[in-house]
Amino acid sequence: MVKITDVARHAGVSPSTVSYVLSGKRPISEETRRRVEESIRRLGYRPHAGARALAGRRSNVLALAVPLRPGIDVPVAMRFAVSVVTTARRHGHDVLLLTQEEGEEGLRQVVDTVSVDGLIVMDVQLDDPRPALLRGLDRPSVMIGFPADPKGLTCIDLDFKAAGEACVEHLARLGHRAVALVGSPPEVYVRGTAFAQRVVRGFTAAADRGRLASIVHPCEASPAAARTLAEQLLREQPALTGVVVHNEAVLEPLIDAFEKLGLRVPADLSVTAICPDELAASLRTPVTSVTLPADEVGARAVELLMKKLNGTATPEATLLPPRMTERGSTAPRAVA
Amino acid sequence: MVKITDVARHAGVSPSTVSYVLSGKRPISEETRRRVEESIRRLGYRPHAGARALAGRRSNVLALAVPLRPGIDVPVAMRFAVSVVTTARRHGHDVLLLTQEEGEEGLRQVVDTVSVDGLIVMDVQLDDPRPALLRGLDRPSVMIGFPADPKGLTCIDLDFKAAGEACVEHLARLGHRAVALVGSPPEVYVRGTAFAQRVVRGFTAAADRGRLASIVHPCEASPAAARTLAEQLLREQPALTGVVVHNEAVLEPLIDAFEKLGLRVPADLSVTAICPDELAASLRTPVTSVTLPADEVGARAVELLMKKLNGTATPEATLLPPRMTERGSTAPRAVA
DNA sequence: CACTTGTGTCGAAGCGCTTCGATTGGCGAA
DNA sequence: TTCGCCAATCGAAGCGCTTCGACACAAGTG
């Protein structure tokens, strides 16, 4: 194994100089720096992570809590995770994976063990016990999603309320007067997942403001549930011409179901979604959607955490404004 | 932070004794052990991971490479991952997450950095470059899946060939004479993913042996693709009465599609699948399936790795025999 | 020209843990 | 009773790195 003393010898400097070249914490002359960097490359030197963690106070490891709870869309969750991992790596950090089972215990343990510089917590819920835990920790953290009380924390997420509003307003502008929200699976609401509720709130508020008739239903993540729900919606609201889907798993089956029921999209029924762009664009009928920018959220979460690690002040709440892309699944309401 | 010397003082012993209590590498009297353990608990002591990694040669961290390639079923992949993480934790190890982007570079880097005791690599493909890399490493590894040449490696997976055979044989026993395999998305075959090909091989071999008419088609992971394929299968093989589905994402839509086409399951068409039990059991028509034991595979992979870390010999290949559960989606062929 | 101020580098002291060799005391064998 | 031996424990030497204070020298300052 190549160690720092090897590099130092090879470059004709002291180990501390090599360390300073690496960390940039003290000025190093241009020439020395170059020599050291050359030696590092030639010898293929990689600092020993454990030694670093011991001597410095940093381990260069982040923990990522990914609770794969029932009802969440796993592929979407993993987009966040992948984005976190790659961004972290760009910042020289590795990512330790925590899953639901480890829950609070896992959090505490990993933190106590000092193997982790900071943590990123996904799928935060309104009554989540983790925010309290995080507040008590001596290590910085960032939450993806919002708990009931984000005071003293750092949270980031898409502005789901605005996203819900944007969808309704888009439909309203097109002349639609009766709209429905197809939400996440019921478990998600039962658990009090903030983002789901925010969509509902935004949806309802905008509908009320625009004096649109509106209904809201959660929906299981299965094609069968989608079909059932499609029928139910039309029964409850025969004048329905606009649908907002906030449920990746049923987006396609739901459109299918409506078409099977004789409604053409967008001629008879306009559909918008809140979901990753890739999904919306990949469907047979590309769907007008507010993007769920998982990549951006993941990356920004890491960047916020890096800032906190550097002692830079960070905002408590970061809400990304919704960005809507029209793709042809929405059209002006046909005038009867 | 509580350190080993604090524990030692509290228990009235030397730090090395505490260390030996923890590692069990030297005999410690029953009484001392108890006192030390009590102190550890009372003080809430957690060994510093970095210091451990530095002093000992172990970091108690595993790397898990989860390449979320197109065409793979993310929820299923995550079942493996979660199982790996929880099993690793039971063995006192944390799990570092590697994603596709980091690929070989990430592997090498994490390993060089000595932050990792061993690695588990998922979604291995026939011509995967990683096995070669792993062979060259000085650290043990376990692969979930099989490369073209598993010599010198440790691989574990469901015996997909036998699984394919089991499905066909089950259908054959029920009197079916014409069967179809609905496979994974085409990308998966193009990439040469062993498990997908093995299913095909098992399926075909068993069909030939039993003199069944058989057809094989990959299928995109979308309801639309499922519908199209259902029609296509019936067109190509009007006598079709048995289907094997090896594609979690289209299992439900496919059954739907067949039913829409007027075939009742299992009265007119018997369906079996290779997928996690939970999925098979959760459908409206519970599906007879060979379980894809993600939990077991993940856990066994970790255990194999632990064995290698302890220097115990491990078999190169572990193939879990298929376990089939009848659930009512298969029935004897209706005699015309 | 003596004196401060910076700049770039070095040496040494740990970080918390494991591990190796040494030490102690108790016990059976001679 | 003495010796040797084993079980149980201790002390000290690092593991590879960061960081702090010291130092040497060059470049201003009055």
XYZ file of C-alpha atoms (C1' of nucleotides) in Angstrom:
732
model
C 0.000 0.000 0.000
C 1.232 3.446 -0.934
C 1.133 5.844 1.962
C 1.696 9.477 2.427
C 5.297 9.031 3.481
C 6.018 7.229 0.236
C 4.657 10.126 -1.703
C 6.595 12.551 0.445
C 9.855 10.723 -0.114
C 9.235 10.429 -3.839
C 8.507 14.133 -4.105
C 11.301 15.124 -1.774
C 9.078 16.870 0.744
C 7.685 16.118 4.178
C 4.457 14.219 4.746
C 2.781 17.276 6.118
C 3.445 19.100 2.891
C 1.742 16.339 0.969
C -1.176 16.586 3.319
C -1.417 20.307 2.747
C -1.262 19.874 -0.981
C -4.172 17.525 -0.682
C -6.270 19.621 1.631
C -5.232 23.056 0.459
C -5.310 24.229 4.037
C -1.982 25.979 3.787
C -0.291 27.761 0.927
C 2.040 25.614 -1.118
C 4.257 26.899 -3.866
C 3.203 26.165 -7.368
C 6.288 24.092 -8.029
C 6.058 21.899 -4.951
C 2.406 21.326 -5.576
C 3.098 20.103 -9.045
C 5.845 17.778 -7.910
C 3.668 16.320 -5.204
C 0.729 15.847 -7.509
C 2.947 14.119 -9.994
C 4.213 11.742 -7.316
C 0.703 11.022 -6.182
C -0.293 10.073 -9.663
C 2.813 8.065 -10.368
C 2.555 6.046 -7.221
C -1.204 5.742 -7.424
C -1.573 7.039 -3.914
C -4.977 6.959 -2.199
C -5.291 8.297 1.316
C -6.397 5.690 3.803
C -9.949 6.548 4.748
C -9.725 5.256 8.289
C -6.565 7.145 9.058
C -8.124 10.277 7.714
C -11.185 9.829 9.800
C -9.053 9.280 12.855
C -6.647 12.139 12.443
C -8.931 14.684 10.940
C -12.442 14.901 12.129
C -13.962 13.859 8.811
C -14.678 10.458 7.415
C -15.833 11.572 4.009
C -18.804 9.334 4.297
C -22.442 10.375 4.271
C -25.315 8.256 5.416
C -28.371 8.058 3.222
C -31.576 6.849 4.798
C -33.852 5.366 2.164
C -36.978 4.051 3.795
C -38.604 1.917 1.141
C -42.006 2.096 2.736
C -45.080 0.514 1.259
C -46.762 2.766 -1.246
C -43.713 4.663 -2.337
C -42.563 4.323 -5.890
C -39.259 2.520 -5.625
C -37.864 3.526 -9.005
C -38.479 7.164 -8.193
C -36.909 6.808 -4.774
C -33.860 5.280 -6.359
C -33.473 8.197 -8.719
C -32.997 10.342 -5.666
C -30.583 7.879 -4.194
C -28.480 7.556 -7.314
C -28.298 11.276 -7.646
C -27.167 11.589 -4.050
C -24.498 8.960 -4.525
C -23.029 10.428 -7.667
C -23.061 13.956 -6.361
C -21.470 12.848 -3.125
C -18.748 11.075 -5.009
C -18.067 14.247 -6.931
C -17.503 15.892 -3.590
C -15.191 13.119 -2.504
C -17.669 11.416 -0.271
C -18.915 7.879 -0.152
C -22.440 6.993 0.779
C -23.505 4.571 3.440
C -26.881 3.021 2.855
C -29.445 2.878 5.636
C -32.734 1.158 5.067
C -35.938 1.284 6.951
C -35.277 -1.653 9.235
C -32.412 0.127 10.808
C -34.651 3.076 11.424
C -33.708 5.304 14.278
C -31.408 2.760 15.837
C -29.423 2.537 12.654
C -29.195 6.285 12.430
C -27.937 6.608 15.938
C -25.506 3.786 15.635
C -23.934 4.934 12.438
C -23.596 8.388 13.814
C -22.156 7.301 17.133
C -19.649 5.169 15.432
C -18.412 8.395 13.915
C -18.268 6.735 10.577
C -20.348 9.427 9.015
C -19.915 13.154 8.468
C -23.532 13.906 7.871
C -26.776 12.395 6.809
C -29.426 12.723 4.192
C -32.847 11.485 5.090
C -35.428 10.670 2.470
C -39.173 10.278 2.543
C -39.710 12.484 5.532
C -43.179 12.432 7.016
C -45.134 14.935 8.976
C -44.868 13.123 12.265
C -41.501 11.611 11.533
C -39.480 10.764 14.638
C -36.247 11.287 12.794
C -36.217 15.082 12.673
C -36.161 15.175 16.455
C -33.324 12.727 16.451
C -31.422 14.707 13.877
C -31.809 17.905 15.797
C -30.201 16.215 18.766
C -27.242 15.050 16.745
C -23.952 16.840 16.555
C -23.727 16.118 12.864
C -25.306 18.024 10.034
C -28.128 16.582 8.051
C -30.429 17.396 5.202
C -33.927 16.116 4.726
C -35.556 15.415 1.422
C -39.132 16.252 2.211
C -40.659 18.244 5.032
C -41.664 17.281 8.549
C -44.404 19.118 10.400
C -41.884 21.444 11.962
C -38.749 22.103 9.947
C -37.340 24.543 12.480
C -33.642 24.100 12.926
C -33.363 21.609 10.099
C -32.445 21.828 6.466
C -35.101 20.548 4.126
C -35.400 20.453 0.401
C -38.078 19.274 -1.944
C -40.110 20.141 -4.937
C -42.780 22.673 -4.049
C -45.545 20.138 -4.277
C -48.263 22.546 -3.342
C -47.283 24.836 -6.179
C -47.015 21.803 -8.425
C -50.568 20.808 -7.633
C -51.684 24.366 -8.251
C -49.790 24.592 -11.500
C -51.532 21.518 -12.834
C -54.965 22.806 -11.955
C -54.254 26.263 -13.282
C -53.030 24.814 -16.511
C -56.263 22.875 -16.859
C -58.323 25.880 -15.848
C -56.626 27.995 -18.480
C -57.641 25.422 -21.031
C -61.229 25.861 -19.979
C -61.728 22.760 -17.897
C -64.330 23.061 -15.186
C -64.262 19.713 -13.449
C -60.996 18.138 -12.404
C -59.822 15.176 -10.401
C -56.639 14.387 -8.557
C -55.454 10.815 -8.627
C -53.122 10.645 -5.678
C -50.588 8.315 -4.173
C -51.580 5.035 -2.557
C -53.680 5.465 0.576
C -50.910 4.272 2.933
C -48.950 7.307 1.983
C -51.617 9.676 3.233
C -52.299 7.621 6.292
C -48.662 7.917 7.252
C -48.823 11.653 6.785
C -46.295 12.060 4.060
C -45.993 15.743 3.554
C -45.465 15.863 -0.165
C -48.608 13.915 -0.915
C -50.710 16.142 1.286
C -49.222 19.246 -0.183
C -50.238 18.241 -3.634
C -53.762 17.744 -2.400
C -53.749 21.119 -0.754
C -52.418 22.877 -3.810
C -54.827 21.054 -6.031
C -57.834 21.857 -3.904
C -56.862 25.460 -3.302
C -56.385 26.159 -6.971
C -59.590 24.391 -7.884
C -61.530 26.391 -5.311
C -59.962 29.627 -6.427
C -60.897 28.876 -10.010
C -64.331 27.608 -8.998
C -63.690 24.239 -10.559
C -65.490 21.150 -9.420
C -62.861 18.866 -7.960
C -62.496 15.440 -6.473
C -59.508 13.752 -4.920
C -58.787 10.052 -4.626
C -55.759 8.084 -3.592
C -54.973 5.108 -5.778
C -53.226 1.814 -5.185
C -50.240 1.208 -7.389
C -51.795 -1.394 -9.637
C -53.395 -1.393 -13.052
C -56.508 -2.964 -11.618
C -56.874 -0.160 -9.118
C -56.356 2.338 -11.897
C -59.159 0.854 -13.933
C -61.512 0.795 -11.020
C -60.695 4.337 -10.141
C -61.196 5.581 -13.676
C -64.713 4.249 -13.666
C -65.391 5.602 -10.240
C -64.224 9.066 -11.160
C -66.504 9.229 -14.157
C -69.368 8.006 -12.086
C -68.787 10.579 -9.373
C -68.152 13.404 -11.784
C -69.597 12.769 -15.232
C -68.490 16.216 -16.391
C -64.868 15.380 -15.671
C -62.485 16.620 -18.351
C -59.250 17.180 -16.492
C -57.146 14.798 -14.408
C -54.014 15.364 -12.392
C -52.064 12.210 -11.621
C -49.660 12.159 -8.750
C -48.795 8.498 -8.794
C -46.098 7.224 -11.124
C -47.148 3.631 -11.017
C -50.678 4.149 -12.311
C -50.113 6.922 -14.798
C -49.990 4.675 -17.813
C -52.662 2.186 -16.690
C -54.966 5.033 -15.830
C -54.720 6.632 -19.241
C -55.303 3.216 -20.744
C -58.338 2.763 -18.591
C -59.834 6.084 -19.605
C -59.280 5.290 -23.242
C -60.885 1.907 -22.780
C -63.859 3.779 -21.370
C -64.107 5.649 -24.611
C -62.403 8.875 -23.662
C -59.701 10.111 -25.991
C -56.713 11.900 -24.488
C -56.525 14.818 -24.895
C -59.639 15.339 -27.031
C -62.128 14.301 -24.359
C -59.913 14.258 -21.326
C -56.823 16.262 -20.468
C -54.262 14.544 -18.287
C -51.374 16.104 -16.392
C -49.001 14.451 -13.995
C -46.437 15.188 -11.350
C -43.661 12.754 -12.085
C -40.149 12.508 -13.497
C -39.904 13.909 -17.004
C -38.532 10.651 -18.348
C -41.676 8.834 -17.346
C -44.034 11.464 -18.708
C -42.200 11.622 -21.995
C -41.901 7.876 -22.470
C -45.591 7.067 -22.615
C -47.463 6.332 -25.784
C -49.292 9.587 -25.236
C -46.587 11.815 -23.794
C -48.014 13.516 -20.767
C -47.964 17.180 -19.889
C -46.328 17.199 -16.494
C -44.702 19.048 -13.687
C -41.331 17.422 -13.410
C -40.304 15.690 -10.228
C -36.664 16.669 -10.442
C -35.204 13.785 -8.482
C -31.718 14.342 -9.845
C -31.735 17.963 -8.931
C -33.182 17.408 -5.502
C -30.630 14.715 -4.715
C -27.760 16.823 -5.949
C -28.885 19.916 -4.098
C -29.362 17.929 -0.938
C -25.748 16.847 -1.080
C -24.609 20.358 -1.836
C -26.547 21.714 1.099
C -24.940 19.131 3.293
C -21.492 20.064 2.033
C -22.212 23.649 2.859
C -23.230 22.731 6.351
C -20.071 20.696 6.719
C -18.105 23.765 5.755
C -19.969 25.800 8.252
C -21.720 27.871 5.641
C -25.197 28.945 6.592
C -27.965 27.182 4.728
C -31.633 28.009 4.394
C -33.977 25.910 6.471
C -36.310 25.277 3.609
C -35.601 24.987 -0.069
C -38.639 24.569 -2.248
C -37.945 24.046 -5.905
C -40.520 25.812 -8.040
C -42.520 23.530 -10.301
C -41.593 23.391 -13.951
C -44.314 22.311 -16.285
C -43.777 20.864 -19.731
C -46.616 20.502 -22.201
C -46.517 17.270 -24.074
C -49.820 16.840 -25.750
C -51.945 15.088 -23.189
C -53.778 18.318 -22.459
C -55.992 20.366 -24.745
C -58.673 23.046 -24.494
C -61.952 21.690 -23.313
C -64.153 20.713 -26.199
C -67.116 23.065 -26.216
C -70.302 21.060 -26.128
C -17.106 10.905 22.756
C -16.635 7.787 24.822
C -13.460 5.957 23.975
C -11.942 2.695 24.884
C -9.817 4.193 27.606
C -12.934 5.565 29.280
C -14.445 2.134 29.317
C -11.212 0.656 30.596
C -11.014 3.117 33.454
C -14.655 2.625 34.338
C -14.238 -1.116 34.420
C -10.900 -0.976 36.147
C -8.994 -2.755 33.427
C -6.591 -1.809 30.667
C -7.694 -0.736 27.208
C -6.281 -3.857 25.680
C -8.499 -5.965 27.878
C -11.520 -4.091 26.649
C -10.394 -4.670 23.134
C -10.036 -8.379 23.775
C -13.451 -8.556 25.336
C -14.809 -7.001 22.193
C -12.943 -9.136 19.733
C -12.760 -12.356 21.705
C -9.240 -12.890 20.428
C -7.830 -13.753 23.819
C -9.338 -15.490 26.825
C -10.932 -13.195 29.369
C -12.289 -14.316 32.706
C -16.012 -14.488 33.000
C -16.051 -11.828 35.679
C -13.922 -9.281 33.872
C -15.917 -9.770 30.741
C -19.113 -9.016 32.529
C -17.710 -5.914 34.160
C -16.396 -4.607 30.887
C -19.616 -5.297 29.078
C -21.506 -3.501 31.774
C -19.242 -0.461 31.457
C -19.641 -0.469 27.710
C -23.369 -0.405 28.055
C -23.414 2.161 30.797
C -21.181 4.559 28.974
C -22.760 3.893 25.630
C -19.427 3.167 24.095
C -19.107 2.697 20.314
C -15.732 1.913 18.855
C -14.532 4.538 16.428
C -14.767 2.999 12.991
C -11.816 4.871 11.553
C -9.514 3.974 14.394
C -10.513 0.369 14.054
C -9.849 0.386 10.365
C -6.484 1.945 10.959
C -5.283 -0.253 13.780
C -6.842 -3.499 12.725
C -7.028 -4.341 9.102
C -10.819 -4.268 8.925
C -13.158 -1.402 8.301
C -16.390 -3.288 8.815
C -17.750 -1.793 5.673
C -18.881 -3.637 2.585
C -19.416 -2.124 -0.799
C -22.567 -2.992 -2.679
C -22.622 -2.339 -6.401
C -26.181 -1.844 -7.596
C -26.185 -1.063 -11.264
C -29.666 0.193 -11.987
C -29.443 -0.545 -15.641
C -32.291 0.043 -18.032
C -34.647 -2.887 -18.192
C -34.038 -4.180 -14.720
C -36.896 -4.126 -12.274
C -35.849 -1.579 -9.700
C -38.139 -2.732 -6.896
C -36.786 -6.232 -7.206
C -33.209 -5.008 -7.270
C -33.863 -3.052 -4.109
C -35.152 -6.125 -2.350
C -31.736 -7.616 -2.832
C -30.084 -4.455 -1.644
C -32.189 -4.141 1.471
C -31.552 -7.718 2.355
C -27.824 -7.207 1.939
C -27.882 -4.130 4.118
C -29.813 -5.676 6.964
C -27.814 -8.866 6.939
C -24.573 -6.939 6.863
C -25.682 -4.896 9.822
C -26.408 -8.089 11.711
C -22.807 -8.983 11.111
C -21.637 -5.619 12.310
C -20.941 -4.231 8.889
C -22.124 -1.113 7.162
C -22.816 -0.947 3.474
C -21.401 1.544 1.053
C -23.533 2.132 -1.992
C -22.012 2.088 -5.456
C -24.143 2.889 -8.456
C -23.606 2.327 -12.082
C -22.021 5.653 -12.871
C -19.111 4.890 -10.670
C -18.708 1.584 -12.442
C -15.268 0.110 -12.431
C -13.624 3.329 -11.407
C -15.790 3.517 -8.346
C -15.025 -0.051 -7.475
C -11.329 0.447 -7.746
C -11.358 3.700 -5.889
C -13.380 2.491 -2.965
C -11.202 -0.541 -2.686
C -7.931 1.329 -2.925
C -9.054 3.718 -0.313
C -9.162 0.689 1.944
C -12.505 1.780 3.174
C -14.045 -1.513 2.361
C -13.500 -5.066 3.562
C -15.214 -6.747 0.681
C -17.719 -6.225 -2.041
C -20.973 -7.568 -3.293
C -21.729 -7.042 -6.924
C -25.232 -7.258 -8.295
C -26.648 -7.753 -11.752
C -23.634 -9.539 -13.111
C -23.608 -10.069 -16.829
C -22.007 -12.652 -19.024
C -19.371 -10.353 -20.405
C -19.118 -8.206 -17.335
C -15.781 -6.445 -16.925
C -16.118 -6.463 -13.187
C -15.316 -10.111 -12.518
C -11.869 -9.639 -13.995
C -11.414 -6.596 -11.832
C -12.559 -8.452 -8.754
C -10.219 -11.321 -9.404
C -7.343 -8.879 -9.445
C -8.338 -7.356 -6.140
C -6.867 -8.335 -2.831
C -10.280 -8.144 -1.228
C -12.964 -10.788 -1.169
C -16.127 -10.383 -3.117
C -19.359 -12.136 -3.884
C -21.378 -11.798 -7.032
C -25.124 -12.004 -7.243
C -25.538 -13.522 -10.662
C -23.115 -15.373 -12.870
C -20.571 -14.145 -15.376
C -19.482 -16.270 -18.318
C -16.603 -17.679 -16.335
C -17.088 -17.877 -12.580
C -13.713 -19.518 -11.992
C -12.032 -18.146 -8.932
C -15.064 -16.111 -7.888
C -17.936 -16.665 -5.531
C -21.323 -16.419 -7.153
C -24.805 -16.961 -5.903
C -28.182 -16.812 -7.537
C -31.430 -18.564 -8.004
C -31.038 -21.496 -10.371
C -32.884 -19.735 -13.146
C -32.486 -22.559 -15.604
C -34.132 -24.961 -13.204
C -36.749 -22.313 -12.519
C -37.597 -22.077 -16.190
C -37.753 -25.843 -16.370
C -39.905 -26.099 -13.307
C -42.474 -23.763 -14.790
C -42.659 -25.665 -18.038
C -42.785 -29.020 -16.311
C -45.568 -27.821 -14.106
C -47.542 -26.756 -17.156
C -46.689 -29.981 -18.956
C -47.929 -32.028 -16.036
C -51.208 -30.159 -16.271
C -51.510 -31.258 -19.866
C -50.540 -28.080 -21.652
C -48.999 -28.611 -25.076
C -48.186 -25.102 -26.244
C -46.384 -22.670 -23.986
C -44.840 -19.236 -24.218
C -42.179 -17.464 -22.227
C -42.619 -13.766 -21.670
C -39.150 -12.632 -20.840
C -37.391 -9.562 -19.546
C -37.073 -6.398 -21.601
C -34.928 -6.803 -24.710
C -32.064 -4.673 -23.353
C -31.490 -7.278 -20.744
C -30.807 -9.981 -23.302
C -28.782 -7.696 -25.477
C -26.504 -6.991 -22.553
C -26.112 -10.696 -21.944
C -27.511 -10.902 -18.495
C -26.999 -14.455 -17.439
C -30.119 -14.995 -15.428
C -32.430 -13.995 -18.248
C -30.718 -16.272 -20.703
C -30.746 -19.128 -18.266
C -34.476 -18.916 -17.913
C -34.801 -19.082 -21.673
C -32.529 -22.076 -21.802
C -34.373 -23.914 -19.093
C -37.706 -23.059 -20.608
C -36.707 -24.220 -24.075
C -34.958 -27.350 -22.905
C -37.917 -28.451 -20.836
C -40.363 -27.658 -23.623
C -38.313 -29.645 -26.109
C -37.980 -32.552 -23.729
C -41.708 -32.577 -23.199
C -42.374 -32.005 -26.901
C -44.319 -28.850 -26.203
C -44.681 -26.148 -28.774
C -42.915 -23.133 -27.381
C -42.243 -19.518 -28.183
C -40.112 -16.972 -26.412
C -40.459 -13.214 -26.447
C -38.856 -10.460 -24.469
C -41.212 -7.743 -23.310
C -40.799 -4.096 -22.482
C -41.808 -3.140 -18.990
C -45.029 -1.360 -19.857
C -48.696 -2.229 -19.894
C -48.930 -1.255 -23.543
C -46.152 -3.642 -24.453
C -47.874 -6.333 -22.459
C -51.101 -5.878 -24.363
C -49.374 -5.935 -27.701
C -47.441 -9.012 -26.761
C -50.514 -10.854 -25.559
C -52.133 -10.382 -28.922
C -48.991 -11.325 -30.734
C -48.579 -14.529 -28.771
C -52.092 -15.659 -29.563
C -51.589 -14.849 -33.191
C -48.342 -16.788 -33.394
C -49.615 -19.709 -31.389
C -53.386 -19.931 -31.337
C -53.231 -23.174 -29.350
C -51.404 -21.411 -26.534
C -52.629 -22.453 -23.093
C -49.613 -21.945 -20.867
C -47.529 -18.877 -20.219
C -44.411 -18.371 -18.145
C -43.737 -14.771 -17.195
C -40.274 -13.723 -16.207
C -40.846 -10.017 -15.991
C -42.223 -8.526 -12.809
C -43.381 -5.301 -14.364
C -45.727 -6.810 -16.908
C -47.108 -9.731 -14.953
C -50.295 -7.994 -13.943
C -50.868 -6.067 -17.181
C -50.271 -9.221 -19.176
C -52.872 -11.201 -17.297
C -55.233 -8.280 -17.733
C -54.553 -8.228 -21.420
C -55.240 -11.918 -21.821
C -58.481 -11.562 -19.954
C -59.463 -8.633 -22.123
C -58.846 -10.904 -25.076
C -61.415 -13.260 -23.662
C -59.181 -15.809 -22.016
C -59.979 -16.693 -18.456
C -57.094 -17.494 -16.116
C -56.716 -20.335 -15.316
C -59.687 -21.846 -17.132
C -58.444 -21.030 -20.629
C -54.902 -20.018 -19.921
C -52.518 -21.103 -17.198
C -49.989 -18.523 -16.073
C -46.855 -19.069 -14.023
C -44.201 -16.568 -13.140
C -40.705 -16.281 -11.808
C -40.891 -13.392 -9.364
C -40.926 -12.557 -5.682
C -43.656 -14.395 -3.794
C -45.114 -11.143 -2.518
C -45.802 -9.952 -6.017
C -47.271 -13.250 -7.181
C -49.530 -13.467 -4.159
C -50.714 -9.871 -4.281
C -52.407 -9.974 -7.666
C -56.123 -10.190 -8.145
C -55.541 -13.658 -9.508
C -52.730 -14.955 -7.332
C -50.146 -16.459 -9.609
C -48.465 -19.832 -9.356
C -44.807 -18.948 -9.281
C -41.254 -19.919 -8.698
C -40.123 -17.537 -6.034
C -37.291 -15.158 -6.675
C -35.876 -15.260 -3.165
C -34.255 -11.868 -3.110
C -34.060 -11.789 0.664
C -32.410 -15.132 0.839
C -29.983 -14.420 -1.957
C -28.952 -11.121 -0.404
C -28.506 -12.663 3.005
C -26.560 -15.617 1.706
C -24.337 -13.332 -0.325
C -23.391 -11.461 2.826
C -22.823 -14.672 4.686
C -20.582 -15.992 1.956
C -18.615 -12.788 2.108
C -18.258 -13.055 5.863
C -16.933 -16.550 5.431
C -14.385 -15.373 2.949
C -13.363 -12.630 5.318
C -12.789 -15.263 7.957
C -10.735 -17.272 5.564
C -13.259 -20.077 5.385
C -13.455 -21.788 2.033
C -16.571 -20.998 0.036
C -18.036 -22.727 -2.987
C -17.538 -20.933 -6.275
C -21.135 -21.300 -7.293
C -24.242 -21.423 -5.182
C -27.431 -22.074 -7.082
C -30.590 -21.977 -5.043
C -33.057 -24.598 -6.207
C -36.364 -23.197 -7.434
C -39.327 -23.409 -5.125
C -42.696 -23.356 -6.772
C -45.933 -22.375 -5.093
C -49.289 -23.061 -6.684
C -51.687 -20.218 -6.317
C -54.543 -20.830 -8.657
C -53.424 -19.257 -11.891
C -52.685 -22.678 -13.331
C -55.103 -25.494 -14.035
C -55.266 -28.648 -16.117
C -55.745 -27.936 -19.775
C -59.370 -27.938 -20.717
C -59.943 -30.878 -23.015
C -61.475 -29.668 -26.219
C 19.776 48.704 8.273
C 17.267 46.484 12.016
C 12.576 44.846 12.188
C 8.190 43.240 11.191
C 5.314 40.513 8.169
C 4.313 36.782 5.144
C 5.095 32.681 2.725
C 6.335 27.961 2.296
C 7.972 24.004 4.582
C 9.156 20.770 8.294
C 8.858 17.921 12.647
C 6.344 15.973 16.059
C 2.351 15.029 18.575
C -1.522 12.800 18.647
C -6.466 10.701 16.748
C -8.675 5.716 19.117
C -7.849 1.331 18.373
C -5.485 -3.463 17.896
C -1.878 -6.519 18.764
C 2.361 -8.406 20.327
C 5.306 -9.508 23.840
C 5.819 -9.325 28.736
C 4.147 -9.963 33.377
C 1.568 -11.794 37.125
C -0.417 -15.092 40.108
C -2.228 -19.634 40.928
C -1.757 -24.440 40.558
C -0.188 -29.161 39.759
C 3.929 -31.906 39.250
C 8.332 -33.163 40.789
C 8.955 -26.499 48.721
C 10.438 -25.291 44.149
C 9.765 -25.193 39.336
C 7.230 -24.768 35.228
C 3.129 -23.752 32.972
C -1.058 -21.819 31.717
C -4.670 -18.446 32.015
C -5.592 -13.732 32.443
C -4.127 -9.183 32.055
C -1.185 -5.189 31.095
C 1.893 -1.846 28.563
C 3.618 -0.028 24.629
C 4.253 0.297 19.912
C 2.370 1.458 16.061
C -1.660 1.870 11.999
C -1.597 6.440 8.221
C -3.045 10.697 8.523
C -3.849 15.801 10.016
C -2.563 19.744 12.367
C -0.129 22.889 15.247
C 3.790 25.329 16.335
C 8.370 26.334 14.743
C 11.515 27.769 11.476
C 13.869 29.730 7.416
C 13.912 32.938 4.230
C 12.274 36.856 1.236
C 10.061 41.051 0.951
C 8.357 45.078 2.607
C 8.426 49.076 6.377
C 10.114 53.130 9.014
